[in-house]
PDB file of N, CA and C in Angstrom:
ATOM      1  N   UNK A  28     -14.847   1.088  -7.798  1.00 56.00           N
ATOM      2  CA  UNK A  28     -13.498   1.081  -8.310  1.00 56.00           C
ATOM      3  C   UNK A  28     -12.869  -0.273  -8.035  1.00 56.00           C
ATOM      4  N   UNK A  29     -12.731  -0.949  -9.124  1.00 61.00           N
ATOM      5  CA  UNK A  29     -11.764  -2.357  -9.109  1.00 61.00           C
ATOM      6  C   UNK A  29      -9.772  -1.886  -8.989  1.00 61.00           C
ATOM      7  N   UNK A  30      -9.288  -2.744  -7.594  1.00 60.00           N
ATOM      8  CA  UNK A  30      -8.267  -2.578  -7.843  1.00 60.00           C
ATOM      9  C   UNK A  30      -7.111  -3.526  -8.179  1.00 60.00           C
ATOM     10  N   UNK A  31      -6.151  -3.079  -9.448  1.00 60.00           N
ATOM     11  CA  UNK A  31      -5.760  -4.460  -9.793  1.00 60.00           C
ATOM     12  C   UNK A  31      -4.642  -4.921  -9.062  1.00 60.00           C
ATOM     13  N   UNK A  32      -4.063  -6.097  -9.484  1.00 61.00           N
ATOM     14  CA  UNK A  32      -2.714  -6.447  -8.963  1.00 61.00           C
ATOM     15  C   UNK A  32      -1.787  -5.927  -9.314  1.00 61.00           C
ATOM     16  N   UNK A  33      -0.826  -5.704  -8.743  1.00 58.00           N
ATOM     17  CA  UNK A  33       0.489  -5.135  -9.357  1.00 58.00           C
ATOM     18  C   UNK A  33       1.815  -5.928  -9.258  1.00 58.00           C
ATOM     19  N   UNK A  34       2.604  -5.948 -10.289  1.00 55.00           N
ATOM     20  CA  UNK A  34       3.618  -6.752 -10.341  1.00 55.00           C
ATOM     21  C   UNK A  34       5.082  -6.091 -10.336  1.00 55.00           C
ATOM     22  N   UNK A  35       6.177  -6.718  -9.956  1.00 50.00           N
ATOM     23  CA  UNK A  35       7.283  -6.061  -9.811  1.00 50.00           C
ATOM     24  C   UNK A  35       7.562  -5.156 -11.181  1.00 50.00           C
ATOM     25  N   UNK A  36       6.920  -6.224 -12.335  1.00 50.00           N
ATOM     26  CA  UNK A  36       7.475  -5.645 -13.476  1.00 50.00           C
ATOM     27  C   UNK A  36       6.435  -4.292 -14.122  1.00 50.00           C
ATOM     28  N   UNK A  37       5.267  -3.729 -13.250  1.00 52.00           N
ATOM     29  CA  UNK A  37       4.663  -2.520 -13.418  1.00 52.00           C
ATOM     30  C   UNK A  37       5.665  -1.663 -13.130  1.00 52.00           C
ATOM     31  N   UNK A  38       6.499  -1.698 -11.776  1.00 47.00           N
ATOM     32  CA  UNK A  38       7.463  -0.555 -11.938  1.00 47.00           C
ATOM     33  C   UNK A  38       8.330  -0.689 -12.487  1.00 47.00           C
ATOM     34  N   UNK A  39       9.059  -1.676 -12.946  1.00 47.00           N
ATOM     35  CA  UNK A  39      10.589  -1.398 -13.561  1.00 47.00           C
ATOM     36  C   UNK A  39      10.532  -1.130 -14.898  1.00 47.00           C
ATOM     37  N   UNK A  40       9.185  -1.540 -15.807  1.00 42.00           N
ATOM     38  CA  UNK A  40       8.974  -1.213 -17.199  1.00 42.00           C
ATOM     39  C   UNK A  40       9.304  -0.129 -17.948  1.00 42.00           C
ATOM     40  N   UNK A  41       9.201   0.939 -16.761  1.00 46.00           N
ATOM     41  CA  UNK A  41       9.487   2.862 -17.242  1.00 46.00           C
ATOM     42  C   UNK A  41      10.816   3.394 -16.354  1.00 46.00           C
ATOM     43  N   UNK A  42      11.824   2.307 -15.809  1.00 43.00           N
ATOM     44  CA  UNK A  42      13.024   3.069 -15.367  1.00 43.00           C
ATOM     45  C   UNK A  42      12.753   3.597 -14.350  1.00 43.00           C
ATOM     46  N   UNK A  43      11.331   3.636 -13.409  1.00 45.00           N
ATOM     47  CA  UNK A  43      11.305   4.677 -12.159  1.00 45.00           C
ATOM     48  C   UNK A  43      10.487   3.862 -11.691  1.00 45.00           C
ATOM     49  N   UNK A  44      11.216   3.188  -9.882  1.00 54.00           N
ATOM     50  CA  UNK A  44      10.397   2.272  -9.018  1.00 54.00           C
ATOM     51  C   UNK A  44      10.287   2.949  -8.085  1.00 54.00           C
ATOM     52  N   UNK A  45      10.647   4.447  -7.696  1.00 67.00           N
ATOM     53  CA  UNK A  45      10.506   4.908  -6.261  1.00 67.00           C
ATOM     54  C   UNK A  45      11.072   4.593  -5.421  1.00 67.00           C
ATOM     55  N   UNK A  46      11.848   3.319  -5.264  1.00 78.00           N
ATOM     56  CA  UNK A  46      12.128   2.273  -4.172  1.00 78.00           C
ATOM     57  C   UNK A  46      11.151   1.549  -3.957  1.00 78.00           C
ATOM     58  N   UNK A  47      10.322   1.344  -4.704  1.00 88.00           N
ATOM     59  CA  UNK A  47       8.981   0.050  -4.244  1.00 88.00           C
ATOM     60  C   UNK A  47       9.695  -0.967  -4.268  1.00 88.00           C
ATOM     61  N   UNK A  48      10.640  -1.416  -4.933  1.00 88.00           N
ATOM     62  CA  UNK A  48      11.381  -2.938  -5.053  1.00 88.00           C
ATOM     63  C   UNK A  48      11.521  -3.162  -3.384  1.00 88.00           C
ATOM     64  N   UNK A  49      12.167  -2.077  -2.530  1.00 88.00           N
ATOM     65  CA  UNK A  49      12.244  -2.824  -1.247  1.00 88.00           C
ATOM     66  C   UNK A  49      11.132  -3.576  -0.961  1.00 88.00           C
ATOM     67  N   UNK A  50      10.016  -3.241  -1.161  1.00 94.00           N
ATOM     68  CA  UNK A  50       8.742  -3.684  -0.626  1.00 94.00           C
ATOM     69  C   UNK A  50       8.343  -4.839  -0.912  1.00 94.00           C
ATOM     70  N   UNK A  51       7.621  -5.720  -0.148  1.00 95.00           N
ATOM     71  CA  UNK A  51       7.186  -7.057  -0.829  1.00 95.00           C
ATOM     72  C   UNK A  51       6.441  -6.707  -1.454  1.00 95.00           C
ATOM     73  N   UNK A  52       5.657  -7.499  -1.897  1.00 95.00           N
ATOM     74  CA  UNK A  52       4.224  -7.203  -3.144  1.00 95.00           C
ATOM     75  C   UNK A  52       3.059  -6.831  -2.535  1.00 95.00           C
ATOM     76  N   UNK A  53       2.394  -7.413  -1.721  1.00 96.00           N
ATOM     77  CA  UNK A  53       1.404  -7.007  -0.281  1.00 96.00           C
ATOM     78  C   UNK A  53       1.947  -5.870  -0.239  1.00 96.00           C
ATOM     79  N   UNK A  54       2.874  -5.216   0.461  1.00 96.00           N
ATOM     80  CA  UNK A  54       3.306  -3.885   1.198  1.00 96.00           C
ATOM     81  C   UNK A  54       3.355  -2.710  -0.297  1.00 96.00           C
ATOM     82  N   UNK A  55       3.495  -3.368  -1.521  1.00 95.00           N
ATOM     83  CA  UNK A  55       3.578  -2.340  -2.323  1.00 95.00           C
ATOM     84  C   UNK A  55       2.249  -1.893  -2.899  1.00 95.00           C
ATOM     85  N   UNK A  56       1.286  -3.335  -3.122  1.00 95.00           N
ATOM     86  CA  UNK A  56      -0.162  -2.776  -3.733  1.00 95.00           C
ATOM     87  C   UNK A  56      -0.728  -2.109  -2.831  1.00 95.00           C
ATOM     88  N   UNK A  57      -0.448  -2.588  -1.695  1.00 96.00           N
ATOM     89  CA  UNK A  57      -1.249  -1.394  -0.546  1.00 96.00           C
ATOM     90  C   UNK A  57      -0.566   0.003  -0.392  1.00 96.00           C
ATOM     91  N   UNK A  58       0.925  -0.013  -0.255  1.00 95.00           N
ATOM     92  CA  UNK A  58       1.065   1.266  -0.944  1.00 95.00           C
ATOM     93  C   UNK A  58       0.559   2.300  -1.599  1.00 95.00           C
ATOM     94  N   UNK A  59       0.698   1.628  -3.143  1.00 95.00           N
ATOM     95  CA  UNK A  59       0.039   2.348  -4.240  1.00 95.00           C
ATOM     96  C   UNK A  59      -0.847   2.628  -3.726  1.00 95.00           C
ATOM     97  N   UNK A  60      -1.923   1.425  -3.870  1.00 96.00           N
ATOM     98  CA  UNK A  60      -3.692   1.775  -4.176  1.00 96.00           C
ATOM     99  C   UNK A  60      -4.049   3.176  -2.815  1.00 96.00           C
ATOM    100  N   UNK A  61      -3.392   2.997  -1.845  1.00 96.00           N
ATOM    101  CA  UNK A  61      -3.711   4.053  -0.686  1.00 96.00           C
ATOM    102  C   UNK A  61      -2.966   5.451  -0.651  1.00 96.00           C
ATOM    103  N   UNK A  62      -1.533   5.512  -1.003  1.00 93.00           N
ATOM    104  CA  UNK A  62      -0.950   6.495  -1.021  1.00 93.00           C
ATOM    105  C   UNK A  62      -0.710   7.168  -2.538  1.00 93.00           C
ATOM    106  N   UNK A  63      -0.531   6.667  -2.867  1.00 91.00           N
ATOM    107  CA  UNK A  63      -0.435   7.488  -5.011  1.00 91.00           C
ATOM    108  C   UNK A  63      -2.042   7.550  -5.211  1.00 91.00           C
ATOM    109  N   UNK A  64      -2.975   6.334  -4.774  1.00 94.00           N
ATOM    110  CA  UNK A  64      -3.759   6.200  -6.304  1.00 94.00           C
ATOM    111  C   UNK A  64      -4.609   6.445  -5.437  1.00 94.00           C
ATOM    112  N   UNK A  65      -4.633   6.978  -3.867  1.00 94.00           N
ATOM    113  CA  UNK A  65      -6.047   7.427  -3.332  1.00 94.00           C
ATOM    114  C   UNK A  65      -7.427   6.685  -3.175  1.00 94.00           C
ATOM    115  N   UNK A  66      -6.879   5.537  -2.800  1.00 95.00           N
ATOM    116  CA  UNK A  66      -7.930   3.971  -2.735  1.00 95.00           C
ATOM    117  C   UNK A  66      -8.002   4.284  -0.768  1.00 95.00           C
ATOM    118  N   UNK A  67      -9.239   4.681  -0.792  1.00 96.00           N
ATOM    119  CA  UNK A  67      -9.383   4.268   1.089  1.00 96.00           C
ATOM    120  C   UNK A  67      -8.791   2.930   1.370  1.00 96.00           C
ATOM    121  N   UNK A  68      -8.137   2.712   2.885  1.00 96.00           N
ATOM    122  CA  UNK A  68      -8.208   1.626   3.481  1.00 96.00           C
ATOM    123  C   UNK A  68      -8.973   0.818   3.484  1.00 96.00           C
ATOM    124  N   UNK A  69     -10.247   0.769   3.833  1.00 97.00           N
ATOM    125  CA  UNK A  69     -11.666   0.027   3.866  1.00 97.00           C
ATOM    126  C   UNK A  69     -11.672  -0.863   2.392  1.00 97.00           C
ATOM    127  N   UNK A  70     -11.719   0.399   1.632  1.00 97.00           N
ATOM    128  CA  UNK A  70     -12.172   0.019   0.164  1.00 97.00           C
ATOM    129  C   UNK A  70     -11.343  -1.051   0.025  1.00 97.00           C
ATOM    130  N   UNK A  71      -9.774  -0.631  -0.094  1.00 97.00           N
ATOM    131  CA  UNK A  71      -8.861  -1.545  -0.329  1.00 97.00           C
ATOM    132  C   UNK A  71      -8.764  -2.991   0.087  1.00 97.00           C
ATOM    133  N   UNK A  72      -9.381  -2.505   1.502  1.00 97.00           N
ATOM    134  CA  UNK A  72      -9.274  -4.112   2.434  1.00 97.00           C
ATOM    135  C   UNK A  72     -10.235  -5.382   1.849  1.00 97.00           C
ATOM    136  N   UNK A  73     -11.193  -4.609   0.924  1.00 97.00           N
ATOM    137  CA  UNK A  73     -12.574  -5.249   0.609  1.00 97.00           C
ATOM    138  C   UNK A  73     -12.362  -5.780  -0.459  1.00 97.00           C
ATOM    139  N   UNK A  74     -11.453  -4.864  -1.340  1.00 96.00           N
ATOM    140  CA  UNK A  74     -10.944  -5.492  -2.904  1.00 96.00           C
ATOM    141  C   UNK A  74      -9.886  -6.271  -2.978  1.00 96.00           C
ATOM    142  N   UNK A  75      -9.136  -6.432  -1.933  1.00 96.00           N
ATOM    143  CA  UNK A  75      -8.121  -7.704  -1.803  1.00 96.00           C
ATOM    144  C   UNK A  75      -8.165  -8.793  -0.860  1.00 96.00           C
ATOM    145  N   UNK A  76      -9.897  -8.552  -0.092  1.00 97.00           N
ATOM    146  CA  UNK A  76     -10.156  -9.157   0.849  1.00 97.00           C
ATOM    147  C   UNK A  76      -9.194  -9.497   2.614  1.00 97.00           C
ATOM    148  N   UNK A  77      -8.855  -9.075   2.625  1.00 97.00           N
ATOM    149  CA  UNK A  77      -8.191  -8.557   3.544  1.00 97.00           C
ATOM    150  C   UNK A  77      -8.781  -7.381   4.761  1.00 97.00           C
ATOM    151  N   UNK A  78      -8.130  -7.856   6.250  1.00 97.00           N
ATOM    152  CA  UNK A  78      -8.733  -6.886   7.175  1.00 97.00           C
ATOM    153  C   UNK A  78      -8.335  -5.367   7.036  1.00 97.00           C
ATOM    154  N   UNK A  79      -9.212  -4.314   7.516  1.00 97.00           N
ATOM    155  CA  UNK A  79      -8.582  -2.830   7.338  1.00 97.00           C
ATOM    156  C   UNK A  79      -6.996  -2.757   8.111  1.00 97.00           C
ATOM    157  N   UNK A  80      -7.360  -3.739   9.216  1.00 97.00           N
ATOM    158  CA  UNK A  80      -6.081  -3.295  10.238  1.00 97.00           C
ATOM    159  C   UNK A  80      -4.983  -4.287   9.771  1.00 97.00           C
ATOM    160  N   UNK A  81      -5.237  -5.052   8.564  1.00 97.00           N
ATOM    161  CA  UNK A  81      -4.285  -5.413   7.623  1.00 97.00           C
ATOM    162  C   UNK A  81      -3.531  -4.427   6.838  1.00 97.00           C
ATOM    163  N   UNK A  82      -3.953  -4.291   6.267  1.00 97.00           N
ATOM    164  CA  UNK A  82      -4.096  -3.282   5.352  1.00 97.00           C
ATOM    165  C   UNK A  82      -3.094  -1.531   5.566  1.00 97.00           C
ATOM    166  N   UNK A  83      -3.411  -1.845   7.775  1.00 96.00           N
ATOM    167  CA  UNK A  83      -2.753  -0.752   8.229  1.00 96.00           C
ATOM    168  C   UNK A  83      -1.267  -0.611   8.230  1.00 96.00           C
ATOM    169  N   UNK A  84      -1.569  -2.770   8.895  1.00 97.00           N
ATOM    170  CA  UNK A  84       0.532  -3.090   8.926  1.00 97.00           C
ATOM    171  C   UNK A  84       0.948  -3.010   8.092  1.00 97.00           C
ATOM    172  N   UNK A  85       0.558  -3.147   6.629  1.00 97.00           N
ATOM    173  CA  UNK A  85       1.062  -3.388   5.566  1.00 97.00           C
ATOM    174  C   UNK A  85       1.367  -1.271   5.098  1.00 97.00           C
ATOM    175  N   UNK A  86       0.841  -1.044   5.130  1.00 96.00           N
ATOM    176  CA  UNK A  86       1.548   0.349   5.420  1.00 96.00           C
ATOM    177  C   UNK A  86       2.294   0.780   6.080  1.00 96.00           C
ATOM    178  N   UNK A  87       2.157   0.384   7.054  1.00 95.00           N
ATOM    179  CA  UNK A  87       2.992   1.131   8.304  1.00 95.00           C
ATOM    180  C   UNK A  87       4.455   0.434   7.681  1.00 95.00           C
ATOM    181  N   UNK A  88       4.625  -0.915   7.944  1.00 95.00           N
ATOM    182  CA  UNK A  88       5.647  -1.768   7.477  1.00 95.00           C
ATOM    183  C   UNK A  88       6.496  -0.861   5.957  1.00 95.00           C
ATOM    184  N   UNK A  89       5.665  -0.358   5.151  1.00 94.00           N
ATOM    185  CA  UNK A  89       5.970   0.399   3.917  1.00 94.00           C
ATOM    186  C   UNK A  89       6.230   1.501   3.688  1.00 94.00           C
ATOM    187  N   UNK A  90       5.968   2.263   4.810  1.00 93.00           N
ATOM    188  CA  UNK A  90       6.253   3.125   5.093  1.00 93.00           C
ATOM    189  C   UNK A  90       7.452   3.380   5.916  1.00 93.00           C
ATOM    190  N   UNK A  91       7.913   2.692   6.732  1.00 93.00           N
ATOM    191  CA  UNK A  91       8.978   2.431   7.242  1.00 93.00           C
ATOM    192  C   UNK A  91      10.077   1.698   6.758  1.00 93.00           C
ATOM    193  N   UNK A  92      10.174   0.948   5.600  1.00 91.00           N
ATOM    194  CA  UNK A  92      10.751   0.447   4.816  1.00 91.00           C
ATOM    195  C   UNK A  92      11.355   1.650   3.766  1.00 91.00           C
ATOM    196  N   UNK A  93      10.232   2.585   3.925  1.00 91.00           N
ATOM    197  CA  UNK A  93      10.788   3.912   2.601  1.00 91.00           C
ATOM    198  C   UNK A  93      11.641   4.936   3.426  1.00 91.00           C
ATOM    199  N   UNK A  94      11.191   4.860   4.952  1.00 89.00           N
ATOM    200  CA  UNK A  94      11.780   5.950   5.700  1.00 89.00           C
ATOM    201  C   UNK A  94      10.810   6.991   5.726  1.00 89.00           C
ATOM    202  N   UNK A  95       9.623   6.388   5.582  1.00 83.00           N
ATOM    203  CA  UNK A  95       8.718   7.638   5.636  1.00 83.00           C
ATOM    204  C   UNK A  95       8.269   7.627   7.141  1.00 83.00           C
ATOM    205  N   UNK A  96       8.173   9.165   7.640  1.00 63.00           N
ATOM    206  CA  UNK A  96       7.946   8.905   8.734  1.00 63.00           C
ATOM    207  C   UNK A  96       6.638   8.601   9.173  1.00 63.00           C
ATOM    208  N   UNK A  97       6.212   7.345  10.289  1.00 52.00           N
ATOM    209  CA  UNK A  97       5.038   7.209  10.415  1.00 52.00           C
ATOM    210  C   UNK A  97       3.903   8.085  11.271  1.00 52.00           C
ATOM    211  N   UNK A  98       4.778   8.798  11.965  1.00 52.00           N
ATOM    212  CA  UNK A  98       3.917   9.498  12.757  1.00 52.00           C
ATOM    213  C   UNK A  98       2.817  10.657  11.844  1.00 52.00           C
ATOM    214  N   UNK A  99       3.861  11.264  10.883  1.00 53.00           N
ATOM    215  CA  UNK A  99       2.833  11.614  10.106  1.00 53.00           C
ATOM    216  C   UNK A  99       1.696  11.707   9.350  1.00 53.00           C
ATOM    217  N   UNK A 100       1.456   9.986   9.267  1.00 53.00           N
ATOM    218  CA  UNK A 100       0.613   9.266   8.649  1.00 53.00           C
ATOM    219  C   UNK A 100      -0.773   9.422   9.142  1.00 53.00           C
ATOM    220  N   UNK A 101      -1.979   9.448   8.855  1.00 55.00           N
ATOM    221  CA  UNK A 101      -2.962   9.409   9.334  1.00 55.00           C
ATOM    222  C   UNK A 101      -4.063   8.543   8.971  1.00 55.00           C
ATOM    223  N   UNK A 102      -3.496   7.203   8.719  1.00 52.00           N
ATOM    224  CA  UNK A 102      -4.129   6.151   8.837  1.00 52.00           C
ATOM    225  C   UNK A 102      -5.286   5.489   9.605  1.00 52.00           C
ATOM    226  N   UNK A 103      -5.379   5.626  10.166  1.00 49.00           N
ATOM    227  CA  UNK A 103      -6.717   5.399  10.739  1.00 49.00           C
ATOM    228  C   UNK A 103      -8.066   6.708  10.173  1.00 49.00           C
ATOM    229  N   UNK A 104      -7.467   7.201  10.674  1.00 48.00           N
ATOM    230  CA  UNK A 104      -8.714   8.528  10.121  1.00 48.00           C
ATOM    231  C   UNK A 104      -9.397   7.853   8.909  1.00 48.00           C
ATOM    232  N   UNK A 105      -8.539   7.075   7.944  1.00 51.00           N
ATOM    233  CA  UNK A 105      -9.306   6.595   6.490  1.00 51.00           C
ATOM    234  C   UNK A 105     -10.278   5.740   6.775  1.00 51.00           C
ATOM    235  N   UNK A 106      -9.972   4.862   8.109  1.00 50.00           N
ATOM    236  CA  UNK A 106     -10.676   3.596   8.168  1.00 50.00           C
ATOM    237  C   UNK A 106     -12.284   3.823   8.167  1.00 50.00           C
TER     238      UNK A 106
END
């Protein structure tokens, strides 16, 4: 599975960003590709070249930016 880039203007095109705009661009493709679109950590880290435990801050950071709570998260388990 190739994952692509995503640009601010993927979400605003259809009127519904979720609140991804808070997010930088890093914090949002890792978002997506891990939480909506079901891309493992690993995988992800490999297709944007990037470390897994990159990959983690950049969630965690995005997740906390949405108010999601992190404890719930089970991030590592993916790695």
């Amino acid at each position: 599975m190739r994952v692509t880039q995503l640009s601010l203007t993927d979400f605003d095109s259809d009127g519904c960003d979720d609140g991804l705009t808070e997010l930088t661009e890093a914090e949002r493709e890792a978002y997506v590709a891990v939480e909506q679109d079901g891309v493992g950590v690993r995988e992800f880290a490999r297709e944007t070249e990037r470390r897994p435990g990159t990959v983690g801050n950049l969630l965690r950071r995005a997740r906390m930016r949405l108010g999601e709570d992190d404890a719930d998260q089970e991030v590592t388990e993916t790695w």
